[in-house]
Amino acid sequence: QKELADELEKRWKDYGFDKVEKPEYKALLSFPDTENPTRITIKYKNGTIIRQIKGEEQDGGGKGIIQPFLGYSPSGFAEGELVYVNYGRVQDFELL
């Protein structure tokens, strides 16, 4: 990453930019909890499980592979009614 930033800085200076800054940021991202992997459960109102999906690669991944997760989302549980939104486009949500 640093090499790319250095290369961009060099090129922008070569292009004639008067001032090029490279601020350093500390990104706050959550990482997957390997002890409590992501899981999606669809249930009937009486609690009977219809389908449960593990948050892992289809082939199970290999050792050291980080499983899929949403880095910008908080950890926890979400619960609610299942809503069909077609493709999830803005116009699909507007129809709700």
Coordinates of C-alpha atoms in Angstrom, one line a residue:
Q1 CA 0.0 0.0 0.0
K2 CA 2.8 2.4 0.9
E3 CA 4.6 1.7 -2.4
L4 CA 1.4 2.6 -4.3
A5 CA 1.0 5.9 -2.3
D6 CA 4.6 6.8 -3.0
E7 CA 4.2 6.1 -6.7
L8 CA 1.0 8.2 -6.9
E9 CA 2.8 11.0 -5.0
K10 CA 5.7 10.9 -7.5
R11 CA 3.4 10.9 -10.6
W12 CA 1.3 13.8 -9.3
K13 CA 4.4 15.8 -8.6
D14 CA 5.6 14.9 -12.1
Y15 CA 2.3 16.1 -13.5
G16 CA 2.8 19.5 -11.9
F17 CA 0.7 19.4 -8.8
D18 CA 1.9 22.2 -6.4
K19 CA 1.3 20.2 -3.2
V20 CA 0.8 16.5 -2.6
E21 CA 0.0 15.3 0.9
K22 CA -0.1 11.7 2.2
P23 CA -2.0 11.8 5.5
E24 CA -2.0 8.7 7.6
Y25 CA -5.3 7.2 8.8
K26 CA -6.1 4.5 11.2
A27 CA -9.1 2.7 9.8
L28 CA -11.4 1.3 12.5
L29 CA -12.8 -1.9 11.0
S30 CA -14.3 -4.9 12.8
F31 CA -13.1 -8.3 11.9
P32 CA -15.0 -11.6 11.9
D33 CA -15.2 -13.5 15.2
T34 CA -13.9 -16.9 14.5
E35 CA -15.5 -18.2 17.7
N36 CA -19.0 -17.0 16.7
P37 CA -19.1 -17.1 12.9
T38 CA -21.8 -15.2 11.0
R39 CA -25.0 -17.1 10.5
I40 CA -28.4 -16.2 9.0
T41 CA -31.5 -18.0 10.2
I42 CA -34.9 -17.8 8.6
K43 CA -37.7 -19.0 10.9
Y44 CA -41.4 -19.3 11.0
K45 CA -43.2 -17.1 13.6
N46 CA -43.4 -20.2 15.9
G47 CA -39.6 -20.4 15.9
T48 CA -39.2 -23.4 13.6
I49 CA -36.1 -23.0 11.4
I50 CA -36.8 -22.8 7.7
R51 CA -33.2 -22.3 6.6
Q52 CA -29.9 -21.5 8.2
I53 CA -26.9 -20.2 6.3
K54 CA -23.4 -20.2 7.6
G55 CA -21.3 -17.2 6.7
E56 CA -18.4 -19.1 5.0
E57 CA -17.0 -19.6 1.5
Q58 CA -18.8 -22.2 -0.5
D59 CA -15.8 -24.5 -0.5
G60 CA -15.3 -24.0 3.2
G61 CA -12.1 -22.0 2.6
G62 CA -8.7 -23.0 3.7
K63 CA -6.7 -22.5 6.8
G64 CA -6.0 -18.8 7.4
I65 CA -8.8 -17.7 5.1
I66 CA -10.9 -14.9 6.4
Q67 CA -14.5 -15.7 6.0
P68 CA -17.0 -13.2 4.5
F69 CA -18.1 -10.4 6.9
L70 CA -19.3 -6.8 6.8
G71 CA -16.3 -4.8 8.1
Y72 CA -18.3 -1.5 8.6
S73 CA -21.2 -3.1 10.5
P74 CA -21.4 -3.5 14.3
S75 CA -21.4 -7.0 15.9
G76 CA -24.7 -8.2 17.3
F77 CA -28.0 -9.7 16.4
A78 CA -30.7 -8.3 14.1
E79 CA -34.3 -9.6 14.0
G80 CA -37.3 -8.6 12.0
E81 CA -39.9 -9.5 9.4
L82 CA -38.6 -10.9 6.1
V83 CA -39.3 -8.3 3.3
Y84 CA -39.0 -9.0 -0.4
V85 CA -37.4 -6.1 -2.2
N86 CA -36.8 -7.6 -5.7
Y87 CA -33.2 -6.5 -6.7
G88 CA -32.7 -4.1 -3.7
R89 CA -32.7 -1.0 -6.0
V90 CA -34.0 2.4 -4.9
Q91 CA -37.2 2.0 -7.0
D92 CA -37.8 -1.5 -5.4
F93 CA -37.7 0.1 -1.9
E94 CA -39.9 2.9 -3.0
L95 CA -42.7 0.4 -3.8
L96 CA -42.8 -0.7 -0.2

